[in-house]
């Protein structure tokens, strides 16, 4: 089967490398040879072995009847959506690593693929090299999924790990992450939690078999986490992690992305550096966890090629994913109940009067103390804070 790649950046070039390095193995597993014949990019790559394959117009791929499979690794919703839609309508199987595209247009592209009797797969869009989508759709089909909680952004996990272990401040760690290639020049999607929000929206959509709009998910990034927070975390024997959480709530799901304080007993406590992990609870299996590299050229390319092998094996009987365009109304986030860690300038006596306090923590930081609340409904917490004057709550992290 002839293959084209749209976007020859970090992941696209990784896909080409995997296809070349493991070609004989892939052929055995796919049941046919996968041959890269075209590469769509704005650049020419003079001197590169793929230079003769480069085209600059996506229609050259869409209109080529010899190409049966297309890989999209450009990123962003447009022009990726236009290009992928054209490939599916031309009867070509498509796999993508593009979480923005899948979160926004996944249900629609699945419907187009079904209409044209081809597959549209997107394993690499959530966990990078972690096969979490395939696990949910194939291995756990006998379970009702009750919870998905993930560390699904390697950039923020790397930053939090460095802040915890070295006591660095946020700006220093962000620059280091950028210098090491873990963070983009514009890190907004990562540090504000938008990347993780799109990913948990995709996973929840797949489990619910309905459209979960990522804009409906409350999100807090890590920009307000300071070195002081890690001092308190150490005193509490906890780790701070950016979590994407989706829990079944009646006939819908309760979803949130935010920093959380994890105890040593939590399965995600020891996930450090750029590694990712997804913790899943099924009503039959119980707890399970899937761990690995959530980003990078070859790990992500490995997941993309896994989709390619699946599509080649099933080229005559396309893989159908149940994800309907009908929107799922999520549970009210203000009804969620958490214990909270709060840094406050209030005195201990006053803090105990205002908040249902379980524990007081003093790290010797002038002008503040930390408290851990009893479990409290989100709405009630916000109501309490709304009655305070500014500056009395210096920070807040939920407990998981």
Coordinates of C-alpha atoms in Angstrom, one line a residue:
X1 CA 0.0 0.0 0.0
X2 CA 1.4 3.4 -1.0
X3 CA 1.5 6.0 1.8
X4 CA 1.7 9.8 2.0
X5 CA 2.7 12.0 5.0
X6 CA 1.3 15.5 5.4
X7 CA 3.7 17.5 7.5
X8 CA 7.4 16.5 7.7
X9 CA 8.2 17.9 11.1
X10 CA 9.2 16.1 14.3
X11 CA 6.5 13.5 14.1
X12 CA 6.2 13.2 10.3
X13 CA 9.9 12.5 10.0
X14 CA 9.7 10.1 12.8
X15 CA 7.0 8.1 11.0
X16 CA 9.2 8.0 7.9
X17 CA 12.1 6.7 10.1
X18 CA 10.0 4.0 11.7
X19 CA 8.7 2.8 8.3
X20 CA 12.3 2.6 7.0
X21 CA 13.9 1.1 10.0
X22 CA 11.2 -1.6 10.7
X23 CA 10.0 -2.1 7.2
X24 CA 10.2 -5.9 7.1
X25 CA 8.6 -6.2 10.5
X26 CA 5.8 -3.8 9.6
X27 CA 5.2 -5.7 6.3
X28 CA 4.8 -9.0 8.2
X29 CA 2.4 -7.4 10.7
X30 CA 0.4 -5.4 8.2
X31 CA 0.1 -8.2 5.7
X32 CA 1.5 -5.9 3.0
X33 CA 4.4 -3.5 2.4
X34 CA 3.8 0.2 3.3
X35 CA 5.7 2.3 0.9
X36 CA 6.1 6.1 1.4
X37 CA 5.6 7.7 -2.0
X38 CA 4.7 11.4 -1.2
X39 CA 5.4 14.0 1.5
X40 CA 3.4 17.2 1.7
X41 CA 5.3 20.2 3.2
X42 CA 6.0 23.8 2.5
X43 CA 9.8 23.1 2.4
X44 CA 11.8 21.3 -0.2
X45 CA 14.4 19.4 2.0
X46 CA 17.2 19.7 -0.6
X47 CA 19.8 16.9 0.0
X48 CA 17.4 14.9 2.1
X49 CA 16.5 11.4 0.8
X50 CA 12.8 12.3 0.9
X51 CA 13.3 15.4 -1.3
X52 CA 12.1 13.6 -4.5
X53 CA 8.9 12.7 -2.7
X54 CA 8.0 16.2 -1.6
X55 CA 4.9 18.0 -3.0
X56 CA 3.4 21.3 -2.0
X57 CA -0.2 20.8 -3.0
X58 CA -2.4 18.4 -1.0
X59 CA -4.5 17.8 -4.1
X60 CA -1.5 15.9 -5.6
X61 CA -2.1 13.3 -2.8
X62 CA -5.9 13.4 -2.8
X63 CA -6.1 12.9 -6.6
X64 CA -3.4 10.1 -6.7
X65 CA -5.4 6.8 -6.9
X66 CA -2.2 4.8 -6.1
X67 CA -2.1 6.2 -2.5
X68 CA -4.3 4.3 -0.1
X69 CA -3.2 5.7 3.2
X70 CA -2.3 9.2 4.5
X71 CA -0.6 10.3 7.7
X72 CA -1.4 13.8 9.0
X73 CA 1.1 15.3 11.4
X74 CA 0.8 19.0 10.7
X75 CA -1.0 20.1 13.9
X76 CA -3.7 22.7 14.3
X77 CA -7.3 22.5 13.0
X78 CA -6.7 24.3 9.7
X79 CA -5.6 23.5 7.1
X80 CA -5.4 20.0 8.6
X81 CA -9.2 19.6 8.6
X82 CA -9.5 20.6 5.0
X83 CA -6.7 18.2 3.9
X84 CA -7.9 15.2 6.0
X85 CA -11.5 15.6 4.9
X86 CA -10.3 15.6 1.2
X87 CA -8.3 12.4 1.8
X88 CA -11.2 10.6 3.4
X89 CA -13.6 11.7 0.6
X90 CA -11.0 10.4 -1.9
X91 CA -11.3 7.0 -0.3
X92 CA -8.0 7.0 1.6
X93 CA -7.4 5.7 5.1
X94 CA -6.1 8.4 7.5
X95 CA -4.3 8.5 10.8
X96 CA -3.4 11.6 12.7
X97 CA -1.4 12.7 15.8
X98 CA -3.2 16.0 15.8
X99 CA -5.2 16.4 19.1
X100 CA -6.5 19.9 18.1
X101 CA -8.1 18.4 15.0
X102 CA -9.5 15.3 16.7
X103 CA -10.9 17.2 19.7
X104 CA -12.6 19.7 17.4
X105 CA -13.6 17.6 14.4
X106 CA -13.2 14.0 15.5
X107 CA -16.9 13.0 15.3
X108 CA -17.4 14.6 11.9
X109 CA -14.3 13.0 10.4
X110 CA -15.3 9.6 11.7
X111 CA -18.7 10.0 10.0
X112 CA -17.0 11.0 6.7
X113 CA -14.7 8.0 7.0
X114 CA -17.7 5.7 7.6
X115 CA -19.5 7.2 4.6
X116 CA -16.5 6.5 2.3
X117 CA -15.7 3.1 3.7
X118 CA -12.3 4.0 5.1
X119 CA -10.7 4.2 8.5
X120 CA -9.9 7.3 10.5
X121 CA -7.6 6.6 13.5
X122 CA -5.9 8.9 16.0
X123 CA -4.0 6.8 18.6
X124 CA -1.1 9.3 18.9
X125 CA -3.4 12.3 19.5
X126 CA -3.7 11.6 23.3
X127 CA -0.9 9.6 24.9
X128 CA 1.9 10.0 22.3
X129 CA 3.4 6.5 22.4
X130 CA 1.0 5.2 25.0
X131 CA -1.7 3.0 23.3
X132 CA -4.5 4.3 25.5
X133 CA -7.2 4.7 22.7
X134 CA -6.7 1.2 21.4
X135 CA -6.9 -0.1 25.0
X136 CA -10.2 1.7 25.6
X137 CA -11.8 0.7 22.3
X138 CA -10.5 -2.9 22.1
X139 CA -9.1 -4.3 25.3
X140 CA -11.7 -2.8 27.7
X141 CA -14.8 -3.1 25.7
X142 CA -16.3 -5.4 28.3
X143 CA -16.1 -2.7 31.0
X144 CA -18.0 0.4 31.8
X145 CA -15.3 3.0 32.3
X146 CA -15.9 4.8 35.6
X147 CA -12.8 7.0 35.7
X148 CA -9.9 8.2 33.5
X149 CA -7.3 10.3 35.2
X150 CA -4.1 11.2 33.3
X151 CA -0.9 13.0 33.4
X152 CA -1.1 13.6 29.6
X153 CA 1.2 16.6 29.1
X154 CA 4.9 15.9 29.2
X155 CA 6.0 19.6 29.3
X156 CA 4.1 20.4 32.4
X157 CA 5.1 17.2 34.1
X158 CA 8.7 17.9 33.4
X159 CA 8.4 21.4 34.8
X160 CA 6.6 20.3 38.0
X161 CA 9.2 17.5 38.5
X162 CA 12.1 20.0 38.2
X163 CA 10.4 22.5 40.5
X164 CA 9.8 19.8 43.1
X165 CA 13.3 18.3 43.0
X166 CA 15.5 21.4 42.5
X167 CA 13.4 24.2 44.1
X168 CA 13.5 26.2 40.8
X169 CA 11.0 28.9 40.1
X170 CA 8.5 28.7 37.3
X171 CA 10.2 31.0 34.8
X172 CA 13.6 29.3 35.2
X173 CA 12.1 25.8 34.6
X174 CA 10.0 27.0 31.6
X175 CA 13.1 28.4 29.9
X176 CA 15.0 25.2 30.6
X177 CA 12.1 23.2 29.1
X178 CA 12.2 25.4 26.0
X179 CA 16.0 25.0 25.7
X180 CA 15.7 21.2 26.0
X181 CA 12.9 21.1 23.3
X182 CA 10.2 20.0 25.8
X183 CA 8.3 23.3 25.5
X184 CA 7.3 25.3 22.4
X185 CA 8.5 28.9 21.9
X186 CA 4.8 29.7 22.8
X187 CA 4.1 27.3 25.6
X188 CA 0.6 28.6 26.3
X189 CA -1.3 25.4 25.2
X190 CA 0.8 23.3 27.6
X191 CA 1.2 25.5 30.7
X192 CA -2.4 26.8 30.7
X193 CA -3.7 23.2 30.5
X194 CA -5.4 23.5 27.0
X195 CA -3.4 20.6 25.6
X196 CA -4.5 18.3 28.4
X197 CA -8.0 19.5 28.1
X198 CA -8.3 18.5 24.5
X199 CA -6.9 15.1 25.3
X200 CA -9.3 14.3 28.1
X201 CA -12.1 15.6 25.9
X202 CA -11.1 13.0 23.2
X203 CA -11.0 10.2 25.8
X204 CA -14.3 11.1 27.3
X205 CA -15.9 11.4 23.9
X206 CA -14.7 7.9 23.1
X207 CA -16.0 6.4 26.3
X208 CA -19.3 8.3 26.2
X209 CA -19.6 7.7 22.4
X210 CA -20.8 11.4 22.1
X211 CA -19.2 14.8 21.5
X212 CA -17.5 16.3 24.5
X213 CA -16.5 19.9 23.7
X214 CA -13.2 20.8 25.3
X215 CA -14.5 24.4 25.8
X216 CA -17.0 23.0 28.4
X217 CA -14.2 21.6 30.6
X218 CA -13.0 23.8 33.5
X219 CA -9.2 24.2 33.2
X220 CA -6.5 25.6 35.3
X221 CA -2.8 25.5 34.2
X222 CA 0.3 25.6 36.2
X223 CA 1.3 29.3 35.9
X224 CA 0.2 30.1 39.4
X225 CA 2.2 27.2 41.0
X226 CA 5.1 28.6 42.9
X227 CA 8.2 27.3 44.8
X228 CA 6.3 27.9 48.0
X229 CA 3.6 25.4 46.9
X230 CA 6.3 22.7 46.7
X231 CA 7.5 23.5 50.1
X232 CA 4.1 22.8 51.5
X233 CA 3.7 19.7 49.3
X234 CA 6.9 18.3 50.8
X235 CA 5.6 18.9 54.3
X236 CA 2.4 17.1 53.3
X237 CA 4.3 14.2 51.7
X238 CA 2.5 14.9 48.4
X239 CA 3.4 15.6 44.8
X240 CA 1.9 18.3 42.6
X241 CA 0.8 17.1 39.2
X242 CA -1.4 18.6 36.4
X243 CA -4.2 16.1 36.1
X244 CA -6.9 15.6 33.5
X245 CA -9.8 13.9 35.3
X246 CA -13.0 12.4 33.9
X247 CA -15.3 10.5 36.2
X248 CA -18.7 9.0 35.4
X249 CA -21.5 10.9 37.1
X250 CA -24.9 9.3 36.5
X251 CA -25.5 9.3 32.7
X252 CA -22.7 11.8 32.0
X253 CA -19.2 12.6 33.1
X254 CA -17.6 15.1 35.5
X255 CA -14.4 16.5 34.0
X256 CA -11.7 18.9 35.1
X257 CA -8.1 19.8 34.3
X258 CA -6.1 21.4 37.1
X259 CA -3.0 20.9 39.4
X260 CA -3.7 18.4 42.2
X261 CA -1.8 17.3 45.2
X262 CA -1.3 13.5 45.2
X263 CA -0.5 11.3 48.1
X264 CA 2.3 8.6 47.9
X265 CA -0.5 6.0 47.5
X266 CA -1.9 7.5 44.3
X267 CA -0.9 5.5 41.2
X268 CA 0.2 8.7 39.4
X269 CA 2.4 10.0 42.3
X270 CA 5.7 8.6 40.9
X271 CA 5.2 9.7 37.2
X272 CA 8.1 12.1 36.7
X273 CA 9.8 14.1 34.0
X274 CA 8.4 14.0 30.5
X275 CA 6.7 10.7 31.1
X276 CA 2.9 10.4 30.8
X277 CA 0.5 7.9 32.4
X278 CA -3.2 7.3 32.2
X279 CA -5.1 5.7 35.2
X280 CA -8.3 3.9 34.2
X281 CA -11.0 2.4 36.5
X282 CA -13.4 -0.1 34.9
X283 CA -16.4 -1.6 36.7
X284 CA -15.1 -5.1 36.0
X285 CA -11.3 -4.8 35.7
X286 CA -11.0 -2.3 38.5
X287 CA -7.8 -0.2 38.4
X288 CA -5.2 -0.2 35.6
X289 CA -2.5 2.2 34.5
X290 CA -0.8 2.8 31.2
X291 CA 2.6 4.5 31.3
X292 CA 5.1 5.7 28.7
X293 CA 6.5 8.5 26.7
X294 CA 3.8 10.9 25.9
X295 CA 5.7 12.9 23.2
X296 CA 8.8 12.9 21.1
X297 CA 9.5 11.9 17.5
X298 CA 9.8 8.2 17.6
X299 CA 7.4 7.3 20.5
X300 CA 4.6 9.3 18.9
X301 CA 5.6 7.9 15.4
X302 CA 5.4 4.4 16.9
X303 CA 1.7 5.0 17.8
X304 CA 1.0 6.5 14.3
X305 CA 2.6 3.4 12.6
X306 CA 0.5 1.2 14.9
X307 CA -2.6 2.8 13.4
X308 CA -1.2 2.3 9.9
X309 CA -0.7 -1.4 10.5
X310 CA -4.2 -1.7 11.8
X311 CA -5.6 0.1 8.8
X312 CA -3.6 -2.0 6.4
X313 CA -4.7 -5.2 8.0
X314 CA -8.3 -4.1 7.8
X315 CA -8.2 -2.2 4.5
X316 CA -11.2 -4.2 3.1
X317 CA -13.1 -3.9 6.4
X318 CA -12.5 -0.4 7.8
X319 CA -12.3 0.1 11.5
X320 CA -15.4 2.0 12.8
X321 CA -15.2 4.1 16.0
X322 CA -18.4 5.0 17.8
X323 CA -18.2 8.7 18.5
X324 CA -21.5 10.5 17.6
X325 CA -21.7 14.2 16.9
X326 CA -24.5 14.7 19.5
X327 CA -23.1 16.9 22.3
X328 CA -22.8 15.4 25.8
X329 CA -23.8 17.8 28.5
X330 CA -21.2 17.4 31.3
X331 CA -22.0 17.4 35.0
X332 CA -22.0 20.7 36.7
X333 CA -18.3 21.3 37.8
X334 CA -19.5 23.4 40.8
X335 CA -21.0 20.2 42.2
X336 CA -17.6 18.5 42.4
X337 CA -16.3 17.8 45.9
X338 CA -12.7 18.2 46.9
X339 CA -10.4 18.7 49.8
X340 CA -8.3 21.8 49.1
X341 CA -4.9 23.0 50.1
X342 CA -5.1 26.7 50.6
X343 CA -2.2 29.2 51.2
X344 CA -3.6 32.1 53.2
X345 CA -2.6 35.3 54.9
X346 CA -5.3 34.7 57.5
X347 CA -4.3 33.8 61.0
X348 CA -4.9 30.2 62.0
X349 CA -7.8 31.1 64.2
X350 CA -9.5 33.1 61.5
X351 CA -8.8 30.5 58.8
X352 CA -10.4 27.8 61.0
X353 CA -13.4 30.1 61.5
X354 CA -13.9 30.6 57.8
X355 CA -12.9 27.2 56.2
X356 CA -13.8 23.7 57.3
X357 CA -10.2 23.0 58.2
X358 CA -8.7 19.6 58.7
X359 CA -5.0 20.5 59.0
X360 CA -2.8 23.5 59.4
X361 CA 0.6 23.6 57.8
X362 CA 3.3 26.1 58.7
X363 CA 6.4 26.2 56.5
X364 CA 7.9 29.3 58.1
X365 CA 7.0 31.5 55.1
X366 CA 6.4 35.0 56.5
X367 CA 2.9 36.3 56.3
X368 CA 1.1 33.0 55.4
X369 CA 0.1 29.6 56.5
X370 CA -1.3 26.6 54.7
X371 CA -4.5 24.8 55.5
X372 CA -6.1 21.6 54.2
X373 CA -9.8 21.7 54.2
X374 CA -12.4 19.0 54.8
X375 CA -14.1 17.8 51.6
X376 CA -16.1 20.7 50.3
X377 CA -18.3 21.3 47.3
X378 CA -16.8 23.5 44.6
X379 CA -19.8 25.9 44.8
X380 CA -19.4 26.3 48.6
X381 CA -15.7 26.9 48.3
X382 CA -16.2 29.6 45.8
X383 CA -18.9 31.2 47.9
X384 CA -16.6 31.3 50.9
X385 CA -13.8 32.9 48.9
X386 CA -16.2 35.4 47.4
X387 CA -16.9 36.8 50.8
X388 CA -13.2 37.4 51.5
X389 CA -11.4 40.6 50.5
X390 CA -8.6 40.3 48.0
X391 CA -5.2 38.9 49.1
X392 CA -6.4 36.6 51.8
X393 CA -6.2 33.4 49.6
X394 CA -2.7 33.3 48.1
X395 CA -3.1 30.0 46.3
X396 CA -5.3 26.9 46.1
X397 CA -4.6 23.3 44.9
X398 CA -7.1 20.5 45.1
X399 CA -6.3 17.1 46.6
X400 CA -6.7 13.9 44.7

